[in-house]
XYZ file of C-alpha atoms in Angstrom:
610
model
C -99.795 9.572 93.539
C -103.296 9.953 91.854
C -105.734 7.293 92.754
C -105.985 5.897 89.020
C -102.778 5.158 88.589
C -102.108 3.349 91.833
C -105.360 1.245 90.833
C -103.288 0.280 87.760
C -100.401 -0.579 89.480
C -102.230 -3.235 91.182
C -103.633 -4.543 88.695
C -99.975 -5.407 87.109
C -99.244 -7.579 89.801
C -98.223 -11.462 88.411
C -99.988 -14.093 89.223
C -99.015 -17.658 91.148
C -99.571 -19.341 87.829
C -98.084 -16.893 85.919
C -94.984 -17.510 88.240
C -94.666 -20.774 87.337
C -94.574 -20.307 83.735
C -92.086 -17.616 84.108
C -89.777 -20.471 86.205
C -90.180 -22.914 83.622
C -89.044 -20.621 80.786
C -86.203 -19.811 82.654
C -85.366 -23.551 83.279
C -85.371 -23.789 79.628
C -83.187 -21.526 78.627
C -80.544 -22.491 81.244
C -80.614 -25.675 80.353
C -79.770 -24.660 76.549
C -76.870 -22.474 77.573
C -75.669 -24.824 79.507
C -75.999 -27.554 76.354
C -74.566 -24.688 73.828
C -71.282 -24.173 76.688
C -70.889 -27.838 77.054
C -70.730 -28.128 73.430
C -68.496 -25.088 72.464
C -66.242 -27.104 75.550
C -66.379 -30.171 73.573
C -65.574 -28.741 70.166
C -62.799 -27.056 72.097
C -61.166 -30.348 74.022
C -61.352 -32.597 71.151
C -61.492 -30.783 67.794
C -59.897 -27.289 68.727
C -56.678 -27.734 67.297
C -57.728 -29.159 64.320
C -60.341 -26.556 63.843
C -57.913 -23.680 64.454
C -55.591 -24.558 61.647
C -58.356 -24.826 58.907
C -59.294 -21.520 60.315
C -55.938 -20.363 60.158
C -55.112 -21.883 56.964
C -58.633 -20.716 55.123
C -57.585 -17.044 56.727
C -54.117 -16.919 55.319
C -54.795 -18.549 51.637
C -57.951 -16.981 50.014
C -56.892 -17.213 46.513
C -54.403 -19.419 44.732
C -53.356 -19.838 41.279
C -53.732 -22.997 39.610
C -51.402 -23.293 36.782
C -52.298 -24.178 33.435
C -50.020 -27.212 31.793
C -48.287 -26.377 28.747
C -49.446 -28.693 25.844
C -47.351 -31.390 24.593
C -44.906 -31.677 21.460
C -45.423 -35.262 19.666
C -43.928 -37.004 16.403
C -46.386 -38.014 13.487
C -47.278 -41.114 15.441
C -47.859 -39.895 19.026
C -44.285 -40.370 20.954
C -43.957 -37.208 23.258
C -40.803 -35.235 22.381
C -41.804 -32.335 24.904
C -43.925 -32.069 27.842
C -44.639 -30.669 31.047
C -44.692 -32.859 34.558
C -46.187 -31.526 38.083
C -43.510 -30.373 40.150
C -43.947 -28.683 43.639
C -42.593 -26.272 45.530
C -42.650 -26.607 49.550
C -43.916 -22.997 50.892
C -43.916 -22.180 54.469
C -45.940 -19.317 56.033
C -44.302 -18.068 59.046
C -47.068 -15.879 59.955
C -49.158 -18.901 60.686
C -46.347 -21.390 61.282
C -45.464 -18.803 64.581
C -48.907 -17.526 65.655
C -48.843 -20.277 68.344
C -45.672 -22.204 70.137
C -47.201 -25.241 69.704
C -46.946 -25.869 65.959
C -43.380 -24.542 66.037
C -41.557 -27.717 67.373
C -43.929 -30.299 65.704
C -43.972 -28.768 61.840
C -39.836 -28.173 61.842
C -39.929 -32.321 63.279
C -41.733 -33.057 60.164
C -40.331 -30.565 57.614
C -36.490 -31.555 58.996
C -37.340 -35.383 58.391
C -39.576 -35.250 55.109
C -36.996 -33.038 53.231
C -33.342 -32.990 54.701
C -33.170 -29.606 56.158
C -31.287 -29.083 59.185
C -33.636 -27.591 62.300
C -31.134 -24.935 62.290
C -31.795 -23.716 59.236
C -35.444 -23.464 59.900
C -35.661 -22.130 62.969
C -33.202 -19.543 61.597
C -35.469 -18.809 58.332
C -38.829 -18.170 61.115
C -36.527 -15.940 63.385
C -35.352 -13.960 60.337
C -39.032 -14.021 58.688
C -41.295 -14.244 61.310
C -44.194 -12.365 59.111
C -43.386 -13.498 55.946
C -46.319 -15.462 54.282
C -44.154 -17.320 51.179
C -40.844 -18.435 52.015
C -39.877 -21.147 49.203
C -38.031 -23.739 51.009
C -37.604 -26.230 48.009
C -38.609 -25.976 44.468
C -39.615 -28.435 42.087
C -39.987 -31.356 43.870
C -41.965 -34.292 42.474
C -45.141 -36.071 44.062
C -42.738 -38.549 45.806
C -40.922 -36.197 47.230
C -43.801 -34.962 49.337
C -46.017 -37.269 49.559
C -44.819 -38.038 53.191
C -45.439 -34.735 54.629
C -48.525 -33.876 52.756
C -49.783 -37.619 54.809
C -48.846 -35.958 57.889
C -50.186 -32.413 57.245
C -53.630 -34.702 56.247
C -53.194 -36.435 59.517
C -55.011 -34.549 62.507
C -55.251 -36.891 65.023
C -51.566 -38.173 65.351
C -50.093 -34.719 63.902
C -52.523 -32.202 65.494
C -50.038 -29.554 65.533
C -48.089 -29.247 62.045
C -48.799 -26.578 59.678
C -48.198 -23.538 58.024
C -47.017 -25.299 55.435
C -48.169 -25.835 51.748
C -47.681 -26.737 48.544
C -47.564 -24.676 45.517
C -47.810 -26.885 42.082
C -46.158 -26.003 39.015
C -44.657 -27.686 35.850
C -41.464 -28.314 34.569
C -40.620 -28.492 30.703
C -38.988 -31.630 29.941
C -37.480 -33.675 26.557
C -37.977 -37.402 27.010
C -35.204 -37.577 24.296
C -33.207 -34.932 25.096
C -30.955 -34.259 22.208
C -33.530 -35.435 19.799
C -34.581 -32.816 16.867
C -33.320 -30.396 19.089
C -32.818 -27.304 16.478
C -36.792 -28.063 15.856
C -38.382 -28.871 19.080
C -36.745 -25.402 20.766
C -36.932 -25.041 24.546
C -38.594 -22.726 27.285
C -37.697 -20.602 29.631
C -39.423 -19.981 32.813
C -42.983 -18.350 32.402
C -43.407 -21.073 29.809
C -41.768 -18.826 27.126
C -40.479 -20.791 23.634
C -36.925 -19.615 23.096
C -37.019 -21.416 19.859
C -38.134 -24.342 17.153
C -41.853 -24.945 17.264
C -41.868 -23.958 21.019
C -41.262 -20.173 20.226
C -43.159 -20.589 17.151
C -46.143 -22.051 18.060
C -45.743 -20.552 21.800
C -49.559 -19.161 22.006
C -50.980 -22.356 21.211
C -49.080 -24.177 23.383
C -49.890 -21.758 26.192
C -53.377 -22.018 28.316
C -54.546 -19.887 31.121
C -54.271 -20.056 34.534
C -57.251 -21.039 36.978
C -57.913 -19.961 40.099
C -58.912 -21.160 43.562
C -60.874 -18.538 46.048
C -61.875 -20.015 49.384
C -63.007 -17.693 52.692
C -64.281 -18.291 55.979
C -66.469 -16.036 57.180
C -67.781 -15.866 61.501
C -70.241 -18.531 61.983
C -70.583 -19.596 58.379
C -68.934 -22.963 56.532
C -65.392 -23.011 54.663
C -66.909 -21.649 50.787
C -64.437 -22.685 48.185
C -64.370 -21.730 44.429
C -62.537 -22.836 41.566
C -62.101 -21.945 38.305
C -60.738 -24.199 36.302
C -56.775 -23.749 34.470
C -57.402 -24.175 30.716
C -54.358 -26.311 29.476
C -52.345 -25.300 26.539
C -53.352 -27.567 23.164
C -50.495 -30.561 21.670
C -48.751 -30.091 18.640
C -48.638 -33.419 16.428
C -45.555 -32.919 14.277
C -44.786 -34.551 11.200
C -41.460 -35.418 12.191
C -40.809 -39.272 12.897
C -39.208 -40.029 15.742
C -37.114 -43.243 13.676
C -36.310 -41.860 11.265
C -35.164 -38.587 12.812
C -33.050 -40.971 15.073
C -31.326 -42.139 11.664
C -30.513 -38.987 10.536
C -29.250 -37.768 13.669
C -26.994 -41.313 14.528
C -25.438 -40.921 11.323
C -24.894 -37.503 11.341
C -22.930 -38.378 14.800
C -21.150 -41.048 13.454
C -19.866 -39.108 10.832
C -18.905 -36.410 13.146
C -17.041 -38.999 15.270
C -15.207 -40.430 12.618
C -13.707 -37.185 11.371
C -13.064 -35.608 14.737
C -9.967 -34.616 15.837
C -8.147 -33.591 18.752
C -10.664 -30.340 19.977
C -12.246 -30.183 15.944
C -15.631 -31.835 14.851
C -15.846 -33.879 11.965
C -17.170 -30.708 10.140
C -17.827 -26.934 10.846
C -21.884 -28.210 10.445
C -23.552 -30.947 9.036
C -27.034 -30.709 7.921
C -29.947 -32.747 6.661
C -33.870 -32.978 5.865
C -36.118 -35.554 5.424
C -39.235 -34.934 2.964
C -42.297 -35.938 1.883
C -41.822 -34.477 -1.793
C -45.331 -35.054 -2.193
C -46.797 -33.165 0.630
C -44.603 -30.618 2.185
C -44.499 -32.766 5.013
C -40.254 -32.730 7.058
C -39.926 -36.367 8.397
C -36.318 -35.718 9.922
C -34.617 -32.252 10.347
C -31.328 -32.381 11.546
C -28.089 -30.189 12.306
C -24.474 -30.516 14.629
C -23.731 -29.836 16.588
C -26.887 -30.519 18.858
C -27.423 -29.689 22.429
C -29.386 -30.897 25.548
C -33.452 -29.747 25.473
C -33.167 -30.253 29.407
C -29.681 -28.491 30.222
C -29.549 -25.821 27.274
C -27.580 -23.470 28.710
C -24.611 -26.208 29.131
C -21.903 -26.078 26.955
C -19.802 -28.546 28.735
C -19.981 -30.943 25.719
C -17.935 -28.309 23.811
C -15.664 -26.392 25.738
C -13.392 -27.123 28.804
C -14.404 -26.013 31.866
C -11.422 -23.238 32.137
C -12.213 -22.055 28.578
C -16.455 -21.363 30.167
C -15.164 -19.894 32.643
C -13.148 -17.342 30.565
C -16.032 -16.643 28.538
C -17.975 -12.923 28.563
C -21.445 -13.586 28.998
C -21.779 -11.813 25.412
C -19.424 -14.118 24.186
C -21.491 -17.070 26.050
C -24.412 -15.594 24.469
C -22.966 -15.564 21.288
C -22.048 -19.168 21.213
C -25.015 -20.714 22.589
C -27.244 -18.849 19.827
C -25.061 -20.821 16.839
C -25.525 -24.165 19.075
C -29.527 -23.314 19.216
C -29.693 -22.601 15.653
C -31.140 -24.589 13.283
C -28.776 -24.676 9.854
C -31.413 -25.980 7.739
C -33.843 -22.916 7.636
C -31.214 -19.997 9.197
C -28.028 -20.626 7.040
C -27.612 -19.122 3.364
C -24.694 -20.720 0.954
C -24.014 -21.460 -2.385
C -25.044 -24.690 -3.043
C -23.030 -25.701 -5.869
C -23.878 -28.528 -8.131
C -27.014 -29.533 -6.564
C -28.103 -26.512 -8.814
C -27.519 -27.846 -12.051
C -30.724 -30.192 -12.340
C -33.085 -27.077 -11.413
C -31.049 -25.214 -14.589
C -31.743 -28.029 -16.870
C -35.173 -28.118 -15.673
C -35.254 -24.436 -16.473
C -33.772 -25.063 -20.406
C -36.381 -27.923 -20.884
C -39.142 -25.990 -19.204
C -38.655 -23.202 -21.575
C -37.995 -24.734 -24.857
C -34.474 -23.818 -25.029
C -33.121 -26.881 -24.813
C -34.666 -29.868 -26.383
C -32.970 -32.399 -24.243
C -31.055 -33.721 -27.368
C -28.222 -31.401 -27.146
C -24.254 -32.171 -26.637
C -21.682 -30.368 -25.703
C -17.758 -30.128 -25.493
C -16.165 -29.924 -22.386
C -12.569 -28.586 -22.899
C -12.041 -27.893 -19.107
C -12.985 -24.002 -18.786
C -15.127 -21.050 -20.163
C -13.802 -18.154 -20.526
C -16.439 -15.152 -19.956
C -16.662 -11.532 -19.325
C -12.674 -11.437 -18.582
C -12.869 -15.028 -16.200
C -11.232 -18.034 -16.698
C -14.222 -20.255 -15.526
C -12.809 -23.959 -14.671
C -14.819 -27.030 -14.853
C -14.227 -29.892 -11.889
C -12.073 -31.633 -14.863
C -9.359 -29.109 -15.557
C -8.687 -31.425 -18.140
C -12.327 -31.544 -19.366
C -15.160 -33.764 -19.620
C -15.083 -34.312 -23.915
C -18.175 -34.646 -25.768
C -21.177 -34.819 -23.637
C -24.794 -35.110 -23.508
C -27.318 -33.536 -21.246
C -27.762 -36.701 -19.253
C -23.874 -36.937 -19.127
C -23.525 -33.197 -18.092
C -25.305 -33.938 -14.705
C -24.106 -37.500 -14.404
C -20.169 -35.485 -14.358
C -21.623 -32.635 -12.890
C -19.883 -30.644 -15.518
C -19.539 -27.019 -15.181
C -18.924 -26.486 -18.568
C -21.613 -27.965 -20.215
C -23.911 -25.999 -17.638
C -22.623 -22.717 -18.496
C -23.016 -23.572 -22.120
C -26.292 -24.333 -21.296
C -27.024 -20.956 -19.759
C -26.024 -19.225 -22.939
C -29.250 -20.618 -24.747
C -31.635 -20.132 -21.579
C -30.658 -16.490 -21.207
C -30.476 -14.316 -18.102
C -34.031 -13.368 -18.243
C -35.604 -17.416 -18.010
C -32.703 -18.241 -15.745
C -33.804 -15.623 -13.222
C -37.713 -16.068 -13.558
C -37.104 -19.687 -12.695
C -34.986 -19.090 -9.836
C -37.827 -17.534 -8.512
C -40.442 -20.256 -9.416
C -38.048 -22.337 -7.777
C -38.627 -20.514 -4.488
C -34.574 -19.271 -4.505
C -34.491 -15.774 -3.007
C -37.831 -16.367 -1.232
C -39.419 -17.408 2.066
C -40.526 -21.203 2.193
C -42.563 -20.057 5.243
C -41.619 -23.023 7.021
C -43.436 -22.920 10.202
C -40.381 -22.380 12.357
C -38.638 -19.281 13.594
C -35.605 -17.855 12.217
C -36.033 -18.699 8.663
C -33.383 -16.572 6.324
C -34.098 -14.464 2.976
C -31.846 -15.023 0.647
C -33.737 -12.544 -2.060
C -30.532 -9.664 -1.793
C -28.469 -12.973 -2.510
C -30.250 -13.809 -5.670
C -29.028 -12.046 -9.067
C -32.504 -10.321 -10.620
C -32.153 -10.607 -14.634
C -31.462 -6.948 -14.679
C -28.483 -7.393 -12.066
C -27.374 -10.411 -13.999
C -24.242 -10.666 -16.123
C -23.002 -13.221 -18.240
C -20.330 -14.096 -16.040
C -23.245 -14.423 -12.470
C -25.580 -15.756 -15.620
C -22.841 -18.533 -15.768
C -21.872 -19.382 -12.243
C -24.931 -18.960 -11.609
C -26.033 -22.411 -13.822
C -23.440 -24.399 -11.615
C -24.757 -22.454 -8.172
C -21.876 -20.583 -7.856
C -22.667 -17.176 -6.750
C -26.389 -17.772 -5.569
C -27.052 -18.290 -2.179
C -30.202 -20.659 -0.784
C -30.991 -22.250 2.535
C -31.905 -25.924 2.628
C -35.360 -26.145 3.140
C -35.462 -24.466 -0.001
C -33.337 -26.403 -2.077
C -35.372 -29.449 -0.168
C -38.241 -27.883 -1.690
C -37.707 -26.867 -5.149
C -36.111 -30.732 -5.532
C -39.451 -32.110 -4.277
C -41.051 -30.210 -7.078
C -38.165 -31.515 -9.756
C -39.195 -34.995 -8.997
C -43.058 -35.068 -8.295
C -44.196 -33.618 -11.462
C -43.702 -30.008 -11.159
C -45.905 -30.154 -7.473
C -44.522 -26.827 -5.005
C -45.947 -27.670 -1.600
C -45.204 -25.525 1.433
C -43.187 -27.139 3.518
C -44.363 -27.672 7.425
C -43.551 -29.339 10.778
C -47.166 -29.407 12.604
C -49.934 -31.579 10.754
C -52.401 -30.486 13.545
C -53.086 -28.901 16.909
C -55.634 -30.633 19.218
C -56.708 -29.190 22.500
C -56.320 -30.862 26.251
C -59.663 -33.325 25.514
C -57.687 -34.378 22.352
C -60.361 -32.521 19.888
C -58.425 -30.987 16.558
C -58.139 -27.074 17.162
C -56.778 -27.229 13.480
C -54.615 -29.215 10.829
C -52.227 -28.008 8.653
C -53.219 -29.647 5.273
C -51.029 -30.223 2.682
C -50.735 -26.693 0.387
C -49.832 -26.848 -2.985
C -48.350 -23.614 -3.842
C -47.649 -23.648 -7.716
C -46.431 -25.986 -10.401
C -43.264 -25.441 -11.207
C -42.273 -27.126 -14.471
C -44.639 -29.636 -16.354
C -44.530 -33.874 -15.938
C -42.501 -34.150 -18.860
C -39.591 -31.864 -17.567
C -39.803 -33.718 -14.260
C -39.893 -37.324 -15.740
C -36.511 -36.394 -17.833
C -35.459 -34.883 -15.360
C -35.648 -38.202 -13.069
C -33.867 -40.007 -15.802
C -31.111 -37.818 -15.835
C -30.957 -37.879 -11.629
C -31.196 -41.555 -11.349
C -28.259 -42.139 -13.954
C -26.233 -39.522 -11.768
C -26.697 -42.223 -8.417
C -26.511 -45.262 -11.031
C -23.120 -44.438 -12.836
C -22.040 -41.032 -12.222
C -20.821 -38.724 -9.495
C -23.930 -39.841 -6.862
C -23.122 -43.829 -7.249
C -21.740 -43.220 -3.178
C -25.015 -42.560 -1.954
C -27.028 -45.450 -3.531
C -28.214 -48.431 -1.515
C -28.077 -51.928 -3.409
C -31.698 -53.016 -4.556
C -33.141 -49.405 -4.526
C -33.812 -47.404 -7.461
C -32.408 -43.772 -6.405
C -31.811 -40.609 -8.353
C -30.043 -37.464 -7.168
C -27.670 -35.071 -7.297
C -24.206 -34.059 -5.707
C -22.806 -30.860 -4.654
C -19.258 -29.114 -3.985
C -19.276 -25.270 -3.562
C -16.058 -23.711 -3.241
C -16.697 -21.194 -0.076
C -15.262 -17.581 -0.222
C -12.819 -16.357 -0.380
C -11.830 -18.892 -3.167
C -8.941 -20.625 -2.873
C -8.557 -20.926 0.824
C -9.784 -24.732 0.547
C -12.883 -24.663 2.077
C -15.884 -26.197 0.773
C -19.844 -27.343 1.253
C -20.380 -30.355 0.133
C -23.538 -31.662 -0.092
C -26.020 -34.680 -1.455
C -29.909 -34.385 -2.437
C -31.718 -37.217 -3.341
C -34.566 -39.226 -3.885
C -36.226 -43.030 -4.116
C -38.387 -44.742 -5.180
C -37.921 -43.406 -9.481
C -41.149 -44.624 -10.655
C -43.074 -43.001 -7.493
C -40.684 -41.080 -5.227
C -41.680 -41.135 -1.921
C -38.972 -39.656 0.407
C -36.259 -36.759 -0.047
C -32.956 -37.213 1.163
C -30.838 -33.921 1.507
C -27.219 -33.655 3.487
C -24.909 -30.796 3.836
C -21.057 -31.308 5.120
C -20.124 -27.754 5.575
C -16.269 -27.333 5.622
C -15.448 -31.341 6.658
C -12.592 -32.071 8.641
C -9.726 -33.079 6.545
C -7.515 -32.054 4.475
C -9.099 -32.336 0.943
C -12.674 -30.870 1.604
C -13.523 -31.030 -1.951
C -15.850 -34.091 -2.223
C -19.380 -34.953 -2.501
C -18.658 -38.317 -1.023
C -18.737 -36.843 2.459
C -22.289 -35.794 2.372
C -23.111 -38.988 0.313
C -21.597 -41.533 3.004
C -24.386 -40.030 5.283
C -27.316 -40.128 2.610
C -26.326 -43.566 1.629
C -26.795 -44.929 5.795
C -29.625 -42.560 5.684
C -31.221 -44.124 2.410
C -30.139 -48.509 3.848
C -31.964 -47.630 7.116
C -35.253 -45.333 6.264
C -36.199 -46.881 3.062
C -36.835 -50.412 4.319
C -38.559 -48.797 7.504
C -40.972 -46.691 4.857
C -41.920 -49.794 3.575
C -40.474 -49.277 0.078
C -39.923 -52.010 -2.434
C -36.382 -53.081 -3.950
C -36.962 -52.963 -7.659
C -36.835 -56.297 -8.969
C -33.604 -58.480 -10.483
């Protein structure tokens, strides 16, 4: 070896001091690794178990859905008539549940005696699914329900050894008043889709969006957890009121009840609406039958068990849809003398009838080949117009429509709103414009029936509105359900203001008008539906169904109260009641006239003075 690089050699050579620096270094850094071991020992003896199932639990749930809650369905004055409650469902991961013996024993102890399911049965489900990561073992369970073993899955220190197990939060639709406005309110199916009434209708709005949790645990960093927030769905505030709807519907019951027999219902379908004439605005909406918002699949109420069971599942299908229907906006029939005020509004309107006319009833017209009868075979005599409608004489009407021609009679039909759309904001509503004679379609003969509302078909909510308009001073307003929408904080998304459409006939024509109506409830056909110490006008109805002749009919009652100021519509349908005369207005008007004793004095509206 060269001389200068042994020299250097030498030179490298530590010294004693240098030594002892080097040993005290090392000193140090044994003594850390031994405090770093002793710790990771400690961690391990006293915290491991606990530690190892947030690990395993963070490794095995990175993301989860939090579900948005559907937005609530409330009457005018706040009462919840839908809504949706937190329900869970219990989810076991047997990936993590069997990654180590000893959480097997310990989590089926708990899950066995928290929700009474045999150890069997579980230890069966983690042998057949040993991998699986979401096995539902019970759905929809409330916060009672699992409050127990969510305390014991919180609990480390006496329950070191239970997991696997977690909870996965949802919400169930439910009706507080089940049956209540039914054919309105509608009803979801799972995925929180509206099957029908202001649920399918208004289904976007009622809808929010999901949030989201994301949580990960990365080697040697802390559990990171984010969350984004679910955006609930927004409330609808309804104009219905929950009273008064609760009339309607009790009396539409009793009546059922009453005329029920053996396997029939007091009717084929009974019907009414409750307006504000001055604002669009449906109080009550009723139809029967009904069915359960919570169970509407059940048809138990209406059918024996053997006859279900017998059923196809179109046939099931088929049945169910006319339960779920709502007969006041889907239904088209001829609505029969309820007509006759709208055609006398139409000859005043016009100025082809002064109001001052009379006419002679002999019993029948006879036009275009018909024999047309009037309900008096025997006929009404002499009459005036206020006597026409107070008879409801189908003479005198088709006189009348003589002298208003085909060509006004038509055009008001259509002011009116007959033939058209109210676009009522519910699903399902019916046209009726292919069901409505155009003046070029019109004969004398349909120009006749026609003035009586024979051969024209409506639906109710139209009738209900084109009365409104009769008896407010000529006011159309679209008719609605919703007044507003507010979102989850309770902020208003949007109202639905009243919208006056069009005037239909002047405030003359609808103060005569009211004079004639309120004579027809004082001392003619309507006196049935009038309540002692109210002032109410309106008009009844009997439509002989096709094919004529086979004694069916729709009877029906539309009125109003107070005269002077008229602040609620009444309107009742008795399609096809259950006995064995059918041809009566004094069906429909027995359920106006408990409709009228009970709501009026709840509205707050004055008798008229002795």
């Amino acid at each position: 070896m060269p001389r200068r690089v042994r020299k250097r050699i030498k030179q490298l050579k530590f010294s004693s001091r240098m030594k002892r620096k080097l040993a005290l270094l090392f000193i140090i850094i044994a003594l850390a690794l031994i405090a770093i071991i002793a710790r990771i020992v400690y961690i391990q003896v006293v915290n491991g178990d606990k530690y190892t199932k947030t690990v395993l639990g963070q490794q095995e749930y990175s993301t989860q859905t939090i579900p948005f809650k559907r937005g609530d369905i409330t009457d005018r004055k706040g009462t919840v008539l839908a809504t949706s409650t937190e329900v869970y469902n219990v989810i076991l991961d047997c990936k993590v549940l069997t990654s180590s013996e000893k959480y097997i024993e310990p989590t089926i102890d708990a899950l066995s005696d928290c929700f009474d399911v045999t150890k069997k049965k579980l230890k069966k489900i983690l042998k057949k699914y040993p991998n699986s990561q979401y096995y539902v073992l019970k759905k929809e369970l409330t916060y009672s329900q699992i409050q127990e073993f969510q305390e014991i899955l919180d609990d480390d220190e006496n329950h070191p050894y239970v997991g696997g197990v977690w909870f996965e939060k949802e919400y169930e639709r439910q009706y507080p008043y089940s049956t209540l406005a039914s054919s309105v309110v509608g009803f979801t199916t799972s995925g929180n889709e509206g099957i029908s009434g202001l649920e399918n209708y208004y289904n976007s709005m009622l809808n929010g969006v999901d949030g989201r949790k994301y949580g990960y645990l990365e080697e040697g960093s802390e559990d990171t957890t984010t969350i984004v927030e679910a955006q609930d769905g927004n409330t609808l505030v309804t104009t219905l009121d929950v009273n008064i709807q609760s009339i309607v519907e009790e009396k539409i019951k009793a009546f059922n009840k009453k005329y029920s027999s053996g396997t029939s219902d007091g009717s084929a379908n009974t019907a009414a609406i409750v307006m504000d004439p001055n604002s669009g605005e449906v109080l009550a909406m009723a139809s029967y039958p009904d069915y359960d918002l919570n169970n509407p699949w059940d048809l138990s109420e209406y059918y024996s068990e053997d006859e279900i069971e017998n059923m196809s599942d179109k046939k099931k299908l088929k049945v169910l849809n006319s339960i779920w229907q709502n007969f006041c906006i889907t239904t088209t029939y001829e609505p029969g003398s309820t007509m006759k005020p709208f055609t006398v509004a139409t000859g005043l309107e016009t100025g082809t009838m002064s109001g001052n006319e009379s006419y002679v009833c002999n019993g029948y017209e006879k036009i275009g080949g018909f024999t047309i009868h009037c309900v008096n075979r025997n006929g009404h005599g002499t009459l005036n117009v206020k006597e026409a409608l107070m008879e409801s004489c189908n003479d005198a009407l088709m006189q009348m429509s003589y002298s208003i021609g085909k060509d006004n009679l038509s055009k008001y039909q259509n002011i009116f709103g007959f033939g058209l759309k109210t676009s009522i904001d519910l699903p399902g509503e019916a046209r009726t414009d292919t069901l409505v004679y155009s003046a070029d379609d019109m004969s004398l003969t349909t120009m006749a029936t026609n003035s009586f509302g024979q051969n024209i078909n409506v639906t109710m909510i139209q009738m209900a509105c084109g009365f409104s308009s009769l008896i407010n001073g000529g006011n159309y307003y679209q008719p609605h359900i919703v007044s507003k929408i507010v979102d989850e904080n309770g902020d208003t998304v949007s109202k639905n203001e009243p919208t006056l459409l069009k005037q239909t006939i002047s405030e003359d024509t609808s103060n005569k008008i009211k004079e004639y109506l309120r004579a027809v409830v004082k001392d003619g056909t309507g006196s049935d539906a009038g309540v002692k110490g109210y002032d109410i006008g309106g008009k009844t109805g009997t439509a002989q169904k096709y094919p004529r002749g086979n004694g069916n009919y729709l009877v029906s009652f539309i009125g109003y109260a107070p005269q002077d100021d008229p602040q609620v519509v009444v309107y009742v349908i008795v399609d096809e009641p259950n006995v064995a005369d059918q041809a009566h207005s004094s069906y429909a008007q027995e359920i106006a006239h408990g409709i009228f004793k009970e709501v009026l004095p709840y509205m707050n509206i004055s008798k008229v003075k002795d």
